[in-house]
JSON list of C-alpha atoms in Angstrom, two decimals:
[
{"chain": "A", "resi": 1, "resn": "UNK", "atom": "CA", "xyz": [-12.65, -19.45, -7.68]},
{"chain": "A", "resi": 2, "resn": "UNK", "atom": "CA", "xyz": [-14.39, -17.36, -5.57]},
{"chain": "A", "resi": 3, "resn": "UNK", "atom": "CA", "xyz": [-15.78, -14.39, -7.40]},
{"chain": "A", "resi": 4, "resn": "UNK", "atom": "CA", "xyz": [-16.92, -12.21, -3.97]},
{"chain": "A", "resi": 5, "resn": "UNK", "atom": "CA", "xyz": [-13.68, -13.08, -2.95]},
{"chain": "A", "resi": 6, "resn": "UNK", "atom": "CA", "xyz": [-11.45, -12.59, -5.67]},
{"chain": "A", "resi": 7, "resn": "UNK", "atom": "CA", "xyz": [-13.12, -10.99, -8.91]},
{"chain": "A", "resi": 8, "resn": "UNK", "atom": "CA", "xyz": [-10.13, -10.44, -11.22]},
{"chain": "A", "resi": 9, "resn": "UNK", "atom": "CA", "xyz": [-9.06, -13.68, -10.97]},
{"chain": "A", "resi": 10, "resn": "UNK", "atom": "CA", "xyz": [-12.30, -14.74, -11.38]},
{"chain": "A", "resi": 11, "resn": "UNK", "atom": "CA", "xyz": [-12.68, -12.54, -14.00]},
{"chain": "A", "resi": 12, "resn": "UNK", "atom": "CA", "xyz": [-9.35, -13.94, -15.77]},
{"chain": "A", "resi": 13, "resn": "UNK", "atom": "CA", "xyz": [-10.95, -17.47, -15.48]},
{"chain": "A", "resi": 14, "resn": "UNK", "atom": "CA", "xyz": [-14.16, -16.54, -16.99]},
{"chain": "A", "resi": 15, "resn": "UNK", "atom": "CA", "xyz": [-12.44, -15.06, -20.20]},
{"chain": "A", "resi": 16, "resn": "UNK", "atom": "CA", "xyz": [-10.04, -18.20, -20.58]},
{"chain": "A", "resi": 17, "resn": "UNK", "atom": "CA", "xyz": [-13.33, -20.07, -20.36]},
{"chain": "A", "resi": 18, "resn": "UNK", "atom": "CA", "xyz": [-14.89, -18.16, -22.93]},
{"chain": "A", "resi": 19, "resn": "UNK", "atom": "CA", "xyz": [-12.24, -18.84, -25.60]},
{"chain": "A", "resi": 20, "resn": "UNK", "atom": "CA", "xyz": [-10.11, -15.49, -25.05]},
{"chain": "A", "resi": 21, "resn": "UNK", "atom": "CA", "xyz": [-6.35, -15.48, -26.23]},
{"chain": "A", "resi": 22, "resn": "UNK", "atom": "CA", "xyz": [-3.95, -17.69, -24.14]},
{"chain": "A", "resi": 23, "resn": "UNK", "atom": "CA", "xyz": [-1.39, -14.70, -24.66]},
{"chain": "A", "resi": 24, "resn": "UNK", "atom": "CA", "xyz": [-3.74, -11.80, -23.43]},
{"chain": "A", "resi": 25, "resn": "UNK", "atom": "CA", "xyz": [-4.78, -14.01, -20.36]},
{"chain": "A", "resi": 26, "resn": "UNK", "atom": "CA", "xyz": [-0.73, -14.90, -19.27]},
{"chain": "A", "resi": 27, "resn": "UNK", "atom": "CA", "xyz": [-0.55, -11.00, -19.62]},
{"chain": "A", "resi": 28, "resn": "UNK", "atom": "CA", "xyz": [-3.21, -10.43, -17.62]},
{"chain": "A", "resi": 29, "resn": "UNK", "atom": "CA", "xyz": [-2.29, -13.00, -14.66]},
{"chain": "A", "resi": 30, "resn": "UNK", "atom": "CA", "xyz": [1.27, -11.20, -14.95]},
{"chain": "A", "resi": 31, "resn": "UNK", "atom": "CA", "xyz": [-0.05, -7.97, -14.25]},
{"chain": "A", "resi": 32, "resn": "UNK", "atom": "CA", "xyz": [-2.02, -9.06, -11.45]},
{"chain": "A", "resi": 33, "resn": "UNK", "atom": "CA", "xyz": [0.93, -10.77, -9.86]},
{"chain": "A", "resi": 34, "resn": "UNK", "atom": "CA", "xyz": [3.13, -7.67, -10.17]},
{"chain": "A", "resi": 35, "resn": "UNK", "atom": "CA", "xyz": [0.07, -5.27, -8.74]},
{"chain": "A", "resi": 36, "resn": "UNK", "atom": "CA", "xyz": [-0.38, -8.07, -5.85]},
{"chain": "A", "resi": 37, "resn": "UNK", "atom": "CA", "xyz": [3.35, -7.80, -5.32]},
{"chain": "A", "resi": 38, "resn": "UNK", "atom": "CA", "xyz": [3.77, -3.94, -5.52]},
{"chain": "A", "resi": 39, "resn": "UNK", "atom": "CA", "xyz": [0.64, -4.02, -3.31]},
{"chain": "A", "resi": 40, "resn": "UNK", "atom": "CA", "xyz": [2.39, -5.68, -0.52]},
{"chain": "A", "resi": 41, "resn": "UNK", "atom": "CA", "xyz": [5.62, -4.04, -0.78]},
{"chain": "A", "resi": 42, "resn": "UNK", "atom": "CA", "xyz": [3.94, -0.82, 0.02]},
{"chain": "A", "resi": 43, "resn": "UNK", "atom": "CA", "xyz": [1.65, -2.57, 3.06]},
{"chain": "A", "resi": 44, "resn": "UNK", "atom": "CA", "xyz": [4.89, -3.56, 4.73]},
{"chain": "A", "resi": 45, "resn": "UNK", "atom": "CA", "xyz": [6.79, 0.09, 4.10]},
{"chain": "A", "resi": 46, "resn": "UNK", "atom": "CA", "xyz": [4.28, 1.72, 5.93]},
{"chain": "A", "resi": 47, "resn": "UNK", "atom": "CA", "xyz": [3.88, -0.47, 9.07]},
{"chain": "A", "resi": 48, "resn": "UNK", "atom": "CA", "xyz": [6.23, 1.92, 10.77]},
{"chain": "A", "resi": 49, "resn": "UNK", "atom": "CA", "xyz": [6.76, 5.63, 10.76]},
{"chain": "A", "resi": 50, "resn": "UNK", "atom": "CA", "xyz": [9.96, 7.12, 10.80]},
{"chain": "A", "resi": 51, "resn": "UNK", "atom": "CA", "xyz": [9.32, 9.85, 12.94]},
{"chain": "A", "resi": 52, "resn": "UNK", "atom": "CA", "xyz": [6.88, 11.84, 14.21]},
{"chain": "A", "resi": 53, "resn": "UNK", "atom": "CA", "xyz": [5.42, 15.20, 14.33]},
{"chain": "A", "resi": 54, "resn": "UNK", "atom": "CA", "xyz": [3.30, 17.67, 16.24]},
{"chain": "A", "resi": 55, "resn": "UNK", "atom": "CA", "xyz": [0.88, 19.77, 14.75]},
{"chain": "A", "resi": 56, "resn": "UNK", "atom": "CA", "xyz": [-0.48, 23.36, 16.36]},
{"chain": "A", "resi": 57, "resn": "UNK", "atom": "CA", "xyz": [-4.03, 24.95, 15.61]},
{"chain": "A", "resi": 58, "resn": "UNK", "atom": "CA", "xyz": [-3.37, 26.07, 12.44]},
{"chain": "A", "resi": 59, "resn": "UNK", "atom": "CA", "xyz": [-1.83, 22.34, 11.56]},
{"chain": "A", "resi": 60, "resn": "UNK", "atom": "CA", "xyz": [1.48, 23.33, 10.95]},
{"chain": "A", "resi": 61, "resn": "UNK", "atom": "CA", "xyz": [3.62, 20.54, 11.92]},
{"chain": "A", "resi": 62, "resn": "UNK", "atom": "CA", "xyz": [6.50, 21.16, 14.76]},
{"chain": "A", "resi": 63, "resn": "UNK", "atom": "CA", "xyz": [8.57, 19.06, 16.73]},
{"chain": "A", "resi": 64, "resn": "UNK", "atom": "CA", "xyz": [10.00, 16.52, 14.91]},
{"chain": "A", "resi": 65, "resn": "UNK", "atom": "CA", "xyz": [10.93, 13.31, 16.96]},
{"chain": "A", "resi": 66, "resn": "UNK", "atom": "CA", "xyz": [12.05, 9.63, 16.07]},
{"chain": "A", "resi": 67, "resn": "UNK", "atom": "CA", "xyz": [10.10, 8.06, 19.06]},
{"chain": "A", "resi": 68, "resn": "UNK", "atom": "CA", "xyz": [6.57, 8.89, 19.62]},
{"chain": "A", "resi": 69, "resn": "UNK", "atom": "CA", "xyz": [5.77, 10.35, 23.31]},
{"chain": "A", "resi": 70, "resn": "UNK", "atom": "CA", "xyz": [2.90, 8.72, 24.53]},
{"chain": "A", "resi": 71, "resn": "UNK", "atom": "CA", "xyz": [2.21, 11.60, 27.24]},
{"chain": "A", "resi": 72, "resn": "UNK", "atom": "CA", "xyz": [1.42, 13.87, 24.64]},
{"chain": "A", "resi": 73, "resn": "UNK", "atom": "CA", "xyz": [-1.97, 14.46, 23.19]},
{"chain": "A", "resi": 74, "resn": "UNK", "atom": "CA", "xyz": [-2.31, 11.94, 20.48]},
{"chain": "A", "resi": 75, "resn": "UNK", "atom": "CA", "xyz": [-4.90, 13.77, 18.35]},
{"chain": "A", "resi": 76, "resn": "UNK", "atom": "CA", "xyz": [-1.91, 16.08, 17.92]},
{"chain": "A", "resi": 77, "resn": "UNK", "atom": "CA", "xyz": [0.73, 13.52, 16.82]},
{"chain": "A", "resi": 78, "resn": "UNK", "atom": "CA", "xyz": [1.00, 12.83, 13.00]},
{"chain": "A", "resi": 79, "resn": "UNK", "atom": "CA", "xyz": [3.15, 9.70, 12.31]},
{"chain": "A", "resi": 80, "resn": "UNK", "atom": "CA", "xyz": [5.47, 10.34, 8.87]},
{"chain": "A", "resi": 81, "resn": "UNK", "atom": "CA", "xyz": [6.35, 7.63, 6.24]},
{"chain": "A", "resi": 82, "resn": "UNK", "atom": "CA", "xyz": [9.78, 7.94, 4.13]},
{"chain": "A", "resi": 83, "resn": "UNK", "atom": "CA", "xyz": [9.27, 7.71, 1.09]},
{"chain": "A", "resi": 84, "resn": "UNK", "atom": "CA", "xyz": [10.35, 4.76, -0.73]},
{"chain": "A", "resi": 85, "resn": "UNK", "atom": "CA", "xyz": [11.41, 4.05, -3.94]},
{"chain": "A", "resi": 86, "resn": "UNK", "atom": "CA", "xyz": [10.45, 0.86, -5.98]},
{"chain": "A", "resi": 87, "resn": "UNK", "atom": "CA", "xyz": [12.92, 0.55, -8.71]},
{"chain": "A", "resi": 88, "resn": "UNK", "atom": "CA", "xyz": [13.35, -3.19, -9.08]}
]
């Protein structure tokens, strides 16, 4: 295991190694798999906004759209996210 690459697992393995509790280290690889998995859930969720918004000089945000305008200054455009709920 790579421990630049991946140091909890390799932080797992070393306390297996060094005699720690089979239990605690199954709880621990558990945990990492559900963080790894709620991890990626929320990388895919926000690969696309929902809409879009303008903002002003005082960045209020106006002019809601569902398609970005590309004409429009894009230092001005703030993409939004729905929000998304993880119940499982």
């Amino acid at each position: 295991m790579d421990k630049n690459a991946h140091p909890l697992d390799a932080i797992i393995d070393f306390a297996w190694a060094s005699g720690a509790d089979r239990f605690w280290i199954n709880n621990a690889k558990d945990e990492l798999k559900r963080l790894r998995k709620e991890i990626e859930f929320y990388k895919q969720s926000f690969e696309q906004p929902a809409a879009w918004a303008k903002t002003n000089d005082r960045n209020d945000l106006f002019d809601l759209r569902l398609q970005n305008n590309p004409y429009v200054d894009q230092t001005k455009v703030v993409p939004l996210y729905k929000q998304i709920n993880n119940e499982q």
